[in-house]
Amino acid sequence: MAAPGVPAEPSPWLVIRPPRRWAPFNLRELWQFRDLLVRFARRDLTLRYRQTALGVLWVVLQPLLTAGAFAFVFGSVAGLSSQGVPYFAFAFAGMLAWNAFSGVLTRMSAVLVGNSALVSKIFFPRLVLPLSTVGSVLVDFVVSMLMMAVIWPLAGVAPGWSLVTLPLWLAAVLLLASGFGLLAAALMVPYRDVQYVLPVATQLLLFISPVGYALANVPHSARFLYELNPLTGLLEGFRWAVIGTARPDLFPALWGIGCAIACFVVGSFVFAHMERKFADVI
Amino acid sequence: MSSSDLAISVRGLSKAYTIRHQAEHHITLAEQLLDRARHPFSRQERETFWAVQDVSFDVPKGEVLGVIGRNGAGKSTLLKLLSRITPPTKGEIRLYGRIGSLLEVGTGFHPELTGRENVYLNGAILGMRTKEIDRRFDEIVAFAGVERFLDTPVKRFSSGMYVRLAFAVAAHLDTEILLVDEVLSVGDSEFQKRCLAKMGSLGDEGRAVIYVSHQLDSVAALCTRALRISDGHLVQDGPPEELISSYLATLGSGPADLGTRTRTGSGHWRLSKVESLSAETRVGEPVRIAIEAESETLQALTVWPSIHVRDSVTGVLLAHCDGRLVGAGVDGVDHRSGAWLFELRSPWLKPGDYLVDVVLCSNEILDYLDAACTVRVLPYAVHHAIRTLEPNHGPTVSDFSMVAADSSSGVAAPRSNTSAI
């Protein structure tokens, strides 16, 4: 056996010790692996646009079709009001926010199980994988936003100065989705049934959130319950920014932003706590 | 050693896994919650298994350290701890430099991406910065020899090209410490030679390499020092030749230790005894192994034993004797035990040590004992020439006859000679 370490050792580059029970992320390490984050995001984008025949068109078509269906069902059949904006533009703006939310949630939750060979064989900060999924969702968002710019003149809508608040709402939606996404990704490693529950829960959330209709159409008795849903304030804020509908009330907006931050913090702590077992159980 | 020459220092390193003992294993959250609701107060029976226990060693810069031991001894867990794939339960690892690992060639390659895209992706996965890959890109591509196919998706690559490109990326990692696990079992022999040379040169550059392999000859050729691991403990640390010979001496120490061996397979039938009746034999003598197996219950399956004879130094498989070829199955419907006598008559084994793996299978592997026993062929033969067999004369001796046509030539008796199978 080799002799124990000599005194006056140079300081090691890295010391590996048993982890503490609850520890936050090592941000320095995450920064060192920033190139990997970009590579993973580019891989996702390349694969998606290379493998589908419709490519970019599909990214635009999906919200267009859904917004069309919402405009028909809620606007024409149910005759709901869309706050003075053509129903199609109203529903499309809702779909922009919703697709950012569900895109992050869906891709993030599946990313660890989908890359299990990497997780079990190679070290890198595990957080890189879920975070990389945000990149391709953002690209989709930009493409859809360009479509929105085409819809503005067609629908006779012009966003006002409130458009400058768009990054705030987008960031809050992405934080909220990432919080749930990290939680779901970590839970899916030991419990594969999460992948069956999640699509059902997401679809349910789509209908109980004011995506295809305005909060103003919700009966007053249910309004409080509605506003507990953090997405409600964020969606109202998002539409205020994009198509200039009524400004959201302060409480639901702040509640939505607060929930998004809290959700992200909880999700990332749970992820950091569970990540050390990923390689052993995946 | 002077402290500034240190690359890795490991102290009291231990890793425990918890094994749950329960009839069914929960893989869904719903099942787990349901079970909890049904038996709110029962505690799961758990057993702690120490995959690595209290291991301490130092690796200076420039050393190529080999790690040897049986399957399940803890070698791979040790590498996983060093590479930070899984955290330790106790102890400490100090790394004096960046660490890179070559645990499985091609992990992280995506079949739909082109060669160029995969080089960048895989480099990033291994911890390289884009600038570093830019700088070494031409070198990587030249080492792999795939210049013409850089913009082809790797799913169209031959398996050889695929492996060469993957190894090339990893071999150009500029880390001060490199972990290598059994990667040389892939690729053609010419490429393997290049990889071995590359690894040797890493040590000369002052980088520390930890190399895990079953190919004992490559450990002997490459490593400047070796560790032997057994049941999670570091049992020996020293020159590779010394370790390899004492490792071989511990293999196949007879039927007594079968119970404690780590083994794979479904376990519906278990080997209960493996005995080498040719623990010491001579060239040309048949090799005999007696095996016994049993099961706790009668089962609707047929049990087929299979015996593999391997060269102890190179690990090369010399004889693969599948019981199905000779109809040696035992019907599990009306038997709970079976015993077989195995006899290998050809090819003849050259003087040296051989490892015998014993496998029981039905339509799945029931039990697999790696190096269940050994066969030693003594350096004595019918003719003095057979004592001095060079490796380039082939791994075994054939059973053949050769009679001189002219009986007056002086050699009347049939003579054995050497030849490759």
XYZ file of C-alpha atoms in Angstrom:
703
model
C 0.000 0.000 0.000
C 1.281 3.456 -0.848
C 2.468 5.827 1.861
C -0.091 8.317 3.163
C -0.015 11.816 1.743
C 3.034 13.908 2.476
C 2.423 17.124 4.441
C 2.418 20.423 2.540
C 0.567 18.965 -0.433
C -0.391 21.276 -3.262
C -4.101 22.008 -3.150
C -6.042 19.464 -5.193
C -8.002 20.463 -8.276
C -10.993 18.590 -6.938
C -11.908 16.723 -3.763
C -14.656 14.110 -3.967
C -16.427 13.406 -0.674
C -19.744 11.862 0.317
C -22.395 14.469 -0.504
C -24.296 16.404 2.112
C -27.962 15.542 2.387
C -29.328 18.701 0.813
C -26.916 20.723 -1.218
C -27.565 23.316 -3.910
C -26.085 23.082 -7.378
C -22.448 23.657 -8.029
C -22.782 26.652 -10.333
C -19.056 26.856 -11.089
C -19.187 23.320 -12.456
C -22.280 24.109 -14.484
C -20.441 27.068 -16.005
C -17.506 24.839 -16.946
C -19.889 22.641 -18.889
C -21.671 25.492 -20.704
C -20.392 24.248 -24.076
C -22.088 20.924 -23.442
C -25.344 22.730 -22.726
C -25.132 24.417 -26.113
C -24.204 21.122 -27.842
C -27.172 19.284 -26.374
C -29.531 22.075 -27.382
C -28.087 22.076 -30.902
C -28.364 18.301 -31.095
C -32.076 18.480 -30.249
C -32.701 21.188 -32.810
C -30.680 19.512 -35.562
C -32.403 16.197 -35.035
C -35.869 17.662 -34.929
C -35.508 19.794 -38.024
C -33.605 17.105 -39.937
C -35.926 14.218 -39.244
C -39.323 15.746 -39.856
C -40.338 16.360 -43.438
C -42.187 19.575 -42.617
C -39.389 20.913 -40.428
C -39.882 24.548 -39.476
C -43.347 24.529 -41.000
C -44.519 22.119 -38.331
C -43.435 24.457 -35.544
C -45.665 27.169 -37.040
C -48.505 24.901 -38.076
C -49.131 23.349 -34.657
C -50.087 26.594 -32.808
C -51.950 27.855 -35.887
C -54.141 24.757 -36.016
C -54.737 24.703 -32.262
C -55.544 28.434 -32.204
C -57.936 27.878 -35.106
C -59.682 25.080 -33.227
C -59.935 27.206 -30.062
C -61.271 30.157 -32.046
C -63.953 27.918 -33.528
C -64.935 26.056 -30.327
C -64.747 28.882 -27.780
C -65.374 31.831 -30.104
C -67.942 30.573 -32.605
C -69.615 27.596 -30.881
C -69.542 28.807 -27.266
C -69.600 32.483 -28.246
C -67.171 33.616 -25.561
C -65.799 37.137 -25.656
C -62.174 37.709 -26.581
C -61.829 41.192 -25.111
C -62.226 43.067 -28.388
C -59.475 41.180 -30.213
C -60.246 38.789 -33.118
C -60.624 35.402 -31.464
C -57.947 33.765 -33.588
C -55.258 36.286 -32.560
C -56.421 35.944 -28.955
C -56.124 32.149 -28.991
C -52.802 32.234 -30.868
C -51.264 34.489 -28.210
C -52.461 32.030 -25.563
C -50.935 29.148 -27.488
C -47.570 30.931 -27.633
C -47.348 30.960 -23.854
C -48.850 27.496 -23.463
C -46.452 25.906 -25.977
C -43.485 27.408 -24.152
C -44.822 25.921 -20.900
C -45.786 22.477 -22.143
C -42.752 22.242 -24.449
C -40.344 22.729 -21.556
C -42.312 20.463 -19.247
C -42.632 17.607 -21.748
C -39.072 17.661 -23.032
C -37.447 18.297 -19.681
C -39.286 15.506 -17.913
C -38.189 12.882 -20.450
C -34.608 14.010 -20.917
C -32.890 11.888 -18.257
C -34.591 8.628 -19.136
C -34.051 9.389 -22.826
C -30.316 9.789 -22.262
C -29.895 6.975 -19.746
C -26.752 5.619 -21.420
C -25.033 8.955 -20.911
C -26.253 9.335 -17.355
C -25.045 5.906 -16.269
C -21.669 6.002 -18.019
C -20.316 9.533 -18.096
C -19.992 12.301 -15.573
C -21.263 15.788 -16.328
C -23.442 18.073 -14.208
C -26.819 16.372 -14.595
C -28.587 19.710 -14.715
C -27.062 20.320 -18.161
C -29.453 17.838 -19.752
C -32.766 19.352 -18.565
C -31.547 22.908 -19.055
C -30.544 22.171 -22.647
C -34.176 21.445 -23.542
C -35.069 25.097 -22.902
C -32.911 26.064 -25.900
C -34.990 24.277 -28.511
C -38.232 25.512 -26.922
C -36.925 29.077 -27.164
C -36.145 28.596 -30.858
C -39.680 27.323 -31.412
C -40.961 30.335 -29.498
C -39.044 32.770 -31.694
C -40.395 31.086 -34.840
C -43.965 31.318 -33.498
C -43.383 34.919 -32.439
C -42.500 35.755 -36.052
C -45.823 34.208 -37.043
C -47.465 36.434 -34.443
C -45.884 39.438 -36.150
C -47.645 38.374 -39.346
C -50.963 38.019 -37.523
C -50.777 41.490 -35.911
C -51.597 43.483 -39.102
C -53.918 40.781 -40.474
C -56.044 40.834 -37.315
C -55.768 44.590 -36.953
C -54.079 44.290 -33.563
C -51.066 46.322 -32.492
C -49.197 45.611 -29.272
C -48.579 48.699 -27.149
C -45.734 49.626 -24.863
C -46.708 46.614 -22.741
C -44.742 44.476 -25.237
C -41.587 45.351 -23.281
C -42.910 43.226 -20.384
C -42.962 40.119 -22.597
C -39.524 38.836 -21.396
C -40.824 38.946 -17.820
C -43.856 36.779 -18.577
C -41.869 34.437 -20.774
C -39.209 34.030 -18.083
C -41.859 33.313 -15.450
C -43.566 30.722 -17.688
C -40.214 29.028 -18.383
C -39.272 29.042 -14.671
C -42.588 27.514 -13.699
C -42.306 24.842 -16.390
C -38.675 24.137 -15.441
C -39.606 23.697 -11.793
C -42.174 21.040 -12.660
C -39.914 19.672 -15.400
C -36.958 19.128 -13.056
C -39.207 17.465 -10.516
C -40.756 15.184 -13.127
C -37.372 14.371 -14.713
C -35.895 13.365 -11.358
C -38.957 11.346 -10.327
C -39.110 9.575 -13.667
C -35.712 7.957 -13.058
C -36.913 5.633 -10.283
C -40.640 5.792 -11.138
C -41.401 5.327 -14.808
C -45.165 5.804 -14.389
C -44.552 9.542 -14.186
C -44.314 9.503 -17.972
C -47.901 8.227 -18.229
C -49.343 10.597 -15.666
C -47.715 13.705 -17.049
C -49.451 13.980 -20.463
C -52.836 13.523 -18.821
C -52.081 16.163 -16.187
C -50.762 18.551 -18.840
C -53.860 18.200 -20.979
C -56.098 18.780 -17.991
C -54.115 21.893 -17.116
C -54.573 23.215 -20.661
C -58.347 23.257 -20.163
C -58.431 24.599 -16.623
C -56.072 27.457 -17.551
C -57.297 30.466 -19.544
C -55.389 29.540 -22.708
C -58.195 29.397 -25.244
C -60.517 31.751 -23.383
C -60.222 34.851 -21.208
C -60.370 34.881 -17.413
C -63.234 37.366 -17.757
C -65.455 34.508 -19.013
C -64.963 32.495 -15.835
C -67.903 32.806 -13.370
C -67.129 34.951 -10.332
C -67.720 32.072 -7.918
C -64.842 30.120 -9.484
C -62.571 33.108 -10.032
C -60.597 32.707 -6.795
C -59.838 29.033 -7.460
C -58.798 30.008 -10.976
C -56.425 32.612 -9.744
C -54.706 30.073 -7.515
C -53.438 28.481 -10.725
C -50.133 30.318 -11.258
C -50.551 30.044 -15.028
C -53.672 32.232 -14.911
C -51.838 35.430 -13.995
C -48.980 34.638 -16.318
C -51.277 33.988 -19.302
C -53.215 37.188 -18.711
C -49.947 39.105 -18.433
C -48.587 37.429 -21.536
C -51.625 38.407 -23.619
C -51.535 41.955 -22.237
C -47.952 42.162 -23.534
C -48.529 40.508 -26.930
C -51.985 41.613 -28.068
C -52.790 44.443 -25.671
C -55.772 42.899 -23.862
C -56.727 44.134 -20.361
C -53.882 44.506 -17.893
C -53.869 41.613 -15.372
C -54.715 42.298 -11.728
C -51.742 42.677 -9.471
C -52.505 39.688 -7.239
C -52.679 36.927 -9.881
C -49.671 38.384 -11.714
C -47.477 38.532 -8.621
C -48.796 35.172 -7.423
C -47.844 33.628 -10.788
C -44.342 35.089 -10.726
C -43.828 34.126 -7.076
C -45.015 30.574 -7.719
C -42.701 30.293 -10.737
C -39.664 31.237 -8.653
C -40.661 29.018 -5.717
C -41.400 26.119 -8.057
C -38.012 26.423 -9.726
C -36.191 26.522 -6.395
C -38.047 23.467 -5.069
C -37.652 21.574 -8.342
C -33.939 22.237 -8.528
C -33.333 21.241 -4.893
C -35.195 17.975 -5.360
C -33.245 17.379 -8.572
C -29.930 18.116 -6.852
C -30.884 15.787 -4.022
C -31.902 12.930 -6.296
C -29.215 13.313 -8.965
C -26.574 11.403 -7.021
C -28.634 8.221 -7.326
C -29.416 8.614 -11.028
C -26.489 6.536 -12.270
C -27.316 3.701 -9.861
C -31.023 3.337 -10.570
C -31.596 4.556 -14.136
C 7.193 10.417 -3.975
C 7.225 14.160 -3.814
C 3.822 15.639 -3.142
C 3.815 17.788 -6.281
C 4.015 14.617 -8.393
C 0.749 13.284 -7.056
C -2.155 12.874 -9.486
C -4.734 10.973 -7.420
C -4.955 10.302 -3.732
C -7.655 7.987 -2.411
C -8.307 7.521 1.314
C -10.726 5.111 2.949
C -12.989 5.061 -0.093
C -16.194 3.058 0.352
C -19.412 2.683 -1.596
C -22.486 0.944 -0.246
C -25.536 -0.123 -2.186
C -28.799 -0.993 -0.544
C -30.377 -4.193 -1.733
C -34.076 -4.532 -1.080
C -35.379 -7.946 -0.215
C -38.911 -8.191 -1.383
C -40.902 -10.427 -3.618
C -41.628 -7.809 -6.263
C -39.591 -4.776 -7.056
C -41.458 -1.499 -7.386
C -40.783 0.374 -10.517
C -43.730 2.714 -10.455
C -44.634 5.399 -7.996
C -48.218 4.135 -7.889
C -47.104 0.659 -6.821
C -44.874 2.053 -4.144
C -47.627 4.252 -2.697
C -50.154 1.424 -2.864
C -47.811 -0.902 -1.020
C -47.149 1.743 1.608
C -50.879 2.220 2.089
C -51.449 -1.517 2.440
C -48.652 -2.119 4.927
C -48.139 1.227 6.641
C -45.928 -0.070 9.424
C -43.875 -2.796 7.778
C -40.289 -1.889 7.124
C -38.647 -3.036 3.967
C -35.951 -5.582 4.575
C -32.765 -4.010 3.388
C -29.263 -5.260 3.187
C -26.210 -3.131 2.682
C -23.739 -4.347 0.133
C -20.295 -2.771 0.097
C -19.144 -2.690 -3.515
C -15.950 -0.888 -2.547
C -14.704 -0.877 1.019
C -11.960 1.131 2.656
C -9.725 1.468 -0.388
C -6.676 3.758 -0.167
C -3.950 4.351 -2.729
C -1.946 7.113 -4.402
C -1.188 7.512 -8.075
C 1.749 9.711 -9.096
C 1.812 11.569 -12.391
C 3.095 9.543 -15.318
C 1.934 6.248 -13.899
C -0.228 3.801 -15.851
C -2.008 1.909 -13.107
C -3.767 -1.364 -13.910
C -6.712 -2.606 -11.874
C -7.446 -6.315 -11.957
C -9.949 -8.567 -10.241
C -12.838 -10.866 -10.954
C -16.183 -9.748 -12.355
C -18.070 -8.080 -9.531
C -14.962 -7.448 -7.455
C -15.585 -3.715 -7.477
C -13.360 -2.511 -10.331
C -16.117 -0.768 -12.236
C -17.529 0.797 -9.080
C -14.091 2.164 -8.293
C -13.926 3.773 -11.732
C -17.435 5.172 -11.324
C -16.401 6.750 -8.045
C -13.236 8.237 -9.530
C -15.121 9.616 -12.514
C -17.870 11.034 -10.251
C -20.669 9.125 -11.946
C -21.735 7.978 -8.499
C -20.751 9.578 -5.177
C -18.869 7.701 -2.426
C -20.533 6.629 0.818
C -17.376 7.207 2.846
C -13.848 8.380 2.257
C -12.248 10.910 0.024
C -10.679 11.213 -3.411
C -8.281 14.056 -4.172
C -7.663 14.719 -7.829
C -4.690 16.888 -8.772
C -5.829 17.722 -12.277
C -8.739 17.330 -14.640
C -10.080 13.835 -15.071
C -11.422 12.270 -18.245
C -12.929 8.868 -18.698
C -13.162 6.422 -21.506
C -15.701 4.122 -19.943
C -17.513 2.934 -22.981
C -16.529 3.883 -26.459
C -19.237 5.653 -28.397
C -21.551 6.511 -25.509
C -23.105 9.787 -26.526
C -22.728 9.231 -30.240
C -25.988 9.866 -32.014
C -26.607 7.746 -35.127
C -28.429 10.514 -37.000
C -25.689 13.112 -36.533
C -22.719 13.347 -38.875
C -19.181 12.388 -37.943
C -18.235 16.045 -37.514
C -21.239 16.821 -35.300
C -20.565 13.739 -33.192
C -16.922 14.693 -32.637
C -18.021 18.021 -31.194
C -20.897 16.558 -29.190
C -18.848 13.701 -27.775
C -15.942 15.996 -26.992
C -18.289 18.268 -25.051
C -19.764 15.284 -23.198
C -16.264 14.254 -22.139
C -15.681 17.763 -20.826
C -13.751 19.373 -23.699
C -14.311 23.000 -24.592
C -15.251 23.820 -28.174
C -11.925 25.649 -28.637
C -9.988 22.548 -27.584
C -11.888 20.389 -30.055
C -11.342 22.951 -32.830
C -7.622 22.797 -32.191
C -7.403 19.007 -32.227
C -10.111 18.270 -34.766
C -7.756 17.371 -37.631
C -5.663 15.176 -35.353
C -8.769 13.321 -34.130
C -10.044 12.718 -37.646
C -6.637 11.574 -38.873
C -6.244 9.174 -35.942
C -9.627 7.628 -36.730
C -9.006 7.633 -40.489
C -12.524 8.770 -41.427
C -11.676 12.013 -43.305
C -13.901 11.170 -46.264
C -16.996 10.441 -44.169
C -17.079 13.478 -41.904
C -20.401 14.708 -43.216
C -22.096 11.318 -43.295
C -24.434 10.355 -40.445
C -22.580 7.852 -38.286
C -25.422 5.352 -38.657
C -23.949 4.664 -42.104
C -20.473 4.033 -40.644
C -19.104 0.508 -40.376
C -18.785 -0.608 -36.771
C -14.997 -0.338 -37.088
C -15.147 3.283 -38.236
C -17.615 4.090 -35.477
C -15.369 2.691 -32.755
C -12.254 4.328 -34.221
C -13.866 7.745 -34.275
C -15.195 7.362 -30.735
C -11.841 6.258 -29.355
C -10.061 9.020 -31.238
C -12.169 11.700 -29.564
C -11.566 10.297 -26.099
C -7.858 9.685 -26.693
C -7.381 13.363 -27.508
C -8.785 14.535 -24.208
C -6.202 16.815 -22.669
C -6.881 15.791 -19.102
C -4.114 15.120 -16.635
C -5.855 11.939 -15.483
C -7.522 9.393 -17.760
C -9.700 6.445 -16.743
C -9.922 3.582 -19.228
C -12.287 0.633 -18.864
C -11.959 -2.371 -21.130
C -12.088 -0.313 -24.301
C -9.532 -2.304 -26.176
C -11.789 -5.290 -26.609
C -13.201 -3.565 -29.680
C -11.784 -2.741 -33.064
C -9.376 -4.658 -35.251
C -5.981 -5.745 -33.982
C -4.096 -3.060 -35.891
C -6.250 -0.361 -34.293
C -5.875 -1.983 -30.870
C -2.118 -1.751 -31.255
C -2.412 1.946 -32.018
C -4.636 2.468 -28.988
C -2.193 0.659 -26.718
C 0.680 2.730 -28.052
C -1.379 5.882 -27.516
C -2.101 4.904 -23.924
C 1.535 4.130 -23.231
C 2.515 7.539 -24.580
C 0.038 9.248 -22.266
C 2.047 7.974 -19.312
C 5.261 9.262 -20.899
C 3.658 12.693 -21.221
C 3.315 12.775 -17.454
C -0.381 11.999 -17.343
C -1.815 9.426 -14.965
C -3.846 6.599 -16.447
C -6.014 4.089 -14.605
C -6.673 1.062 -16.760
C -9.177 -1.676 -15.973
C -9.119 -4.814 -18.079
C -9.629 -8.535 -18.138
C -6.876 -8.794 -20.721
C -4.048 -9.495 -18.318
C -1.419 -9.394 -21.039
C -2.279 -5.796 -21.885
C -2.115 -4.888 -18.191
C 1.316 -6.512 -18.013
C 2.473 -4.745 -21.172
C 1.137 -1.257 -20.416
C 1.037 -0.712 -16.696
C 3.815 0.391 -14.437
C 1.928 -0.702 -11.346
C -1.263 -2.593 -10.568
C -3.943 -2.965 -7.919
C -5.808 -6.165 -7.253
C -9.358 -5.851 -5.971
C -11.360 -8.654 -4.442
C -14.842 -8.349 -2.912
C -14.506 -4.567 -2.755
C -11.195 -4.607 -0.897
C -7.810 -3.601 -2.181
C -5.846 -6.784 -1.563
C -2.599 -6.126 -3.383
C -0.661 -3.180 -4.764
C 2.580 -3.666 -6.660
C 4.309 -4.569 -9.931
C 1.840 -5.941 -12.521
C 3.662 -9.254 -13.148
C 3.635 -10.095 -9.449
C -0.047 -9.236 -9.096
C -1.087 -11.159 -12.173
C 0.581 -14.334 -10.982
C -0.942 -14.108 -7.521
C -4.307 -13.248 -9.098
C -4.100 -16.376 -11.233
C -3.217 -18.428 -8.178
C -6.427 -17.333 -6.459
C -8.636 -18.200 -9.408
C -10.499 -21.436 -9.426
C -9.533 -22.361 -5.899
C -12.036 -25.189 -6.087
C -15.609 -25.895 -5.171
C -15.474 -24.542 -1.620
C -15.987 -20.849 -2.394
C -18.865 -21.081 -4.891
C -21.318 -19.710 -2.339
C -19.512 -16.431 -1.880
C -18.864 -15.742 -5.538
C -20.562 -12.859 -7.306
C -22.452 -14.333 -10.225
C -24.893 -13.350 -12.883
C -27.877 -15.176 -14.370
C -31.488 -15.626 -13.343
C -30.630 -18.082 -10.540
C -33.461 -20.529 -11.258
C -30.758 -23.174 -11.257
C -27.418 -22.742 -9.522
C -24.080 -24.468 -9.928
C -23.296 -26.178 -6.662
C -19.941 -27.704 -7.497
C -17.276 -27.142 -10.114
C -14.179 -29.253 -9.788
C -11.204 -29.369 -12.060
C -10.064 -32.990 -12.318
C -7.163 -31.651 -14.382
C -5.821 -29.104 -11.920
C -2.433 -30.283 -13.158
C -2.186 -32.137 -16.408
C 0.053 -32.656 -19.415
C -0.080 -31.764 -23.081
C -2.255 -34.277 -24.893
C -4.089 -35.514 -21.796
C -7.836 -34.883 -21.833
C -9.011 -32.006 -19.619
C -11.735 -33.120 -17.198
C -14.139 -30.967 -15.222
C -16.903 -32.225 -12.933
C -19.895 -29.978 -12.379
C -23.049 -30.250 -10.335
C -26.083 -28.001 -10.271
C -29.357 -27.846 -8.424
C -32.635 -26.017 -8.126
C -35.024 -25.578 -5.209
C -38.076 -26.330 -7.320
C -39.090 -28.333 -10.341
C -39.367 -26.049 -13.341
C -40.487 -26.358 -16.927
C -37.102 -25.861 -18.522
C -34.152 -27.829 -19.805
C -30.802 -27.073 -18.231
C -27.816 -27.018 -20.564
C -24.316 -26.672 -19.175
C -21.627 -25.020 -21.235
C -17.909 -24.813 -20.585
C -15.521 -22.197 -21.925
C -11.770 -22.614 -21.674
C -9.760 -19.388 -21.793
C -6.105 -18.542 -21.796
C -5.416 -17.055 -18.370
C -3.007 -14.424 -19.634
C -4.691 -13.144 -22.766
C -8.261 -14.056 -21.859
C -8.646 -15.504 -25.371
C -11.368 -18.128 -25.666
C -9.797 -21.390 -26.832
C -12.677 -23.839 -26.583
C -16.396 -23.135 -26.352
C -18.059 -26.412 -25.435
C -21.817 -26.012 -25.505
C -23.754 -28.890 -23.942
C -26.503 -28.407 -26.548
C -24.152 -29.710 -29.230
C -23.896 -33.084 -27.499
C -27.414 -33.236 -26.039
C -26.306 -32.983 -22.415
C -29.469 -31.285 -21.120
C -31.250 -32.188 -17.911
C -35.024 -31.846 -17.803
C -36.007 -29.500 -14.977
C -39.585 -30.831 -14.976
C -38.622 -33.981 -13.091
C -35.095 -33.219 -11.831
C -33.978 -30.831 -9.124
C -30.300 -31.541 -9.586
C -27.869 -32.602 -12.246
C -24.261 -33.696 -12.504
C -22.046 -33.719 -15.569
C -18.564 -34.897 -16.385
C -16.942 -32.823 -19.075
C -13.974 -33.982 -21.086
C -12.029 -31.862 -23.569
C -9.933 -34.040 -25.846
C -9.055 -31.562 -28.568
C -7.425 -29.123 -29.121
C -4.523 -29.886 -26.813
C -3.617 -27.090 -24.460
C -0.077 -25.796 -24.465
C 1.843 -25.671 -21.149
C 0.414 -22.840 -19.079
C -2.598 -21.817 -17.024
C -6.188 -21.827 -18.257
C -9.406 -20.457 -16.803
C -12.661 -22.353 -17.093
C -15.993 -20.492 -17.150
C -19.071 -22.581 -16.484
C -22.488 -21.469 -17.711
C -25.910 -22.967 -17.109
C -28.635 -21.910 -19.484
C -32.121 -22.757 -20.673
C -33.478 -20.093 -23.001
C -31.864 -17.566 -20.668
C -28.662 -17.666 -18.651
C -29.380 -19.372 -15.330
C -25.973 -19.111 -13.738
C -22.614 -17.870 -14.954
C -19.418 -18.562 -13.110
C -16.521 -16.597 -14.479
C -13.204 -18.440 -13.878
C -14.899 -21.211 -11.906
C -11.768 -23.327 -11.894
C -8.353 -23.561 -13.491
C -6.401 -26.053 -15.501
C -2.617 -26.040 -15.398
C -0.764 -27.816 -18.158
C 2.673 -28.727 -16.908
C 5.719 -27.888 -18.976
C 6.443 -31.465 -19.937
C 5.665 -33.192 -23.175
C 6.368 -36.168 -25.368
C 9.009 -34.173 -27.141
C 11.351 -31.475 -25.881
C 10.197 -29.041 -28.582
C 6.771 -28.700 -26.995
C 8.212 -27.184 -23.839
C 9.355 -24.140 -25.699
C 6.228 -23.085 -27.543
C 6.314 -19.525 -28.705
C 3.062 -17.508 -28.673
C 3.356 -17.061 -32.415
C 3.015 -20.819 -32.793
C -0.675 -20.392 -32.031
C -2.716 -20.705 -28.865
C -3.144 -24.486 -28.822
C -1.710 -27.717 -30.140
C -3.698 -29.788 -32.588
C -4.268 -33.473 -32.205
C -2.837 -34.812 -35.407
C -0.593 -37.534 -36.702
C 2.349 -37.422 -39.027
C 4.111 -40.546 -40.093
C 7.327 -40.532 -42.012
C 6.818 -42.436 -45.273
C 10.341 -43.753 -45.224
C 10.660 -45.846 -42.071
C 14.433 -45.785 -42.319
C 14.511 -42.069 -41.543
C 14.832 -42.910 -37.861
C 11.634 -41.454 -36.445
C 8.965 -44.060 -36.564
C 6.535 -42.871 -33.932
C 3.812 -40.316 -34.783
C 4.978 -36.862 -33.725
C 3.095 -33.955 -32.516
C 3.884 -30.582 -33.815
C 2.650 -27.120 -33.194
C 0.039 -25.346 -35.225
C -2.629 -22.795 -34.799
C -6.266 -23.759 -34.686
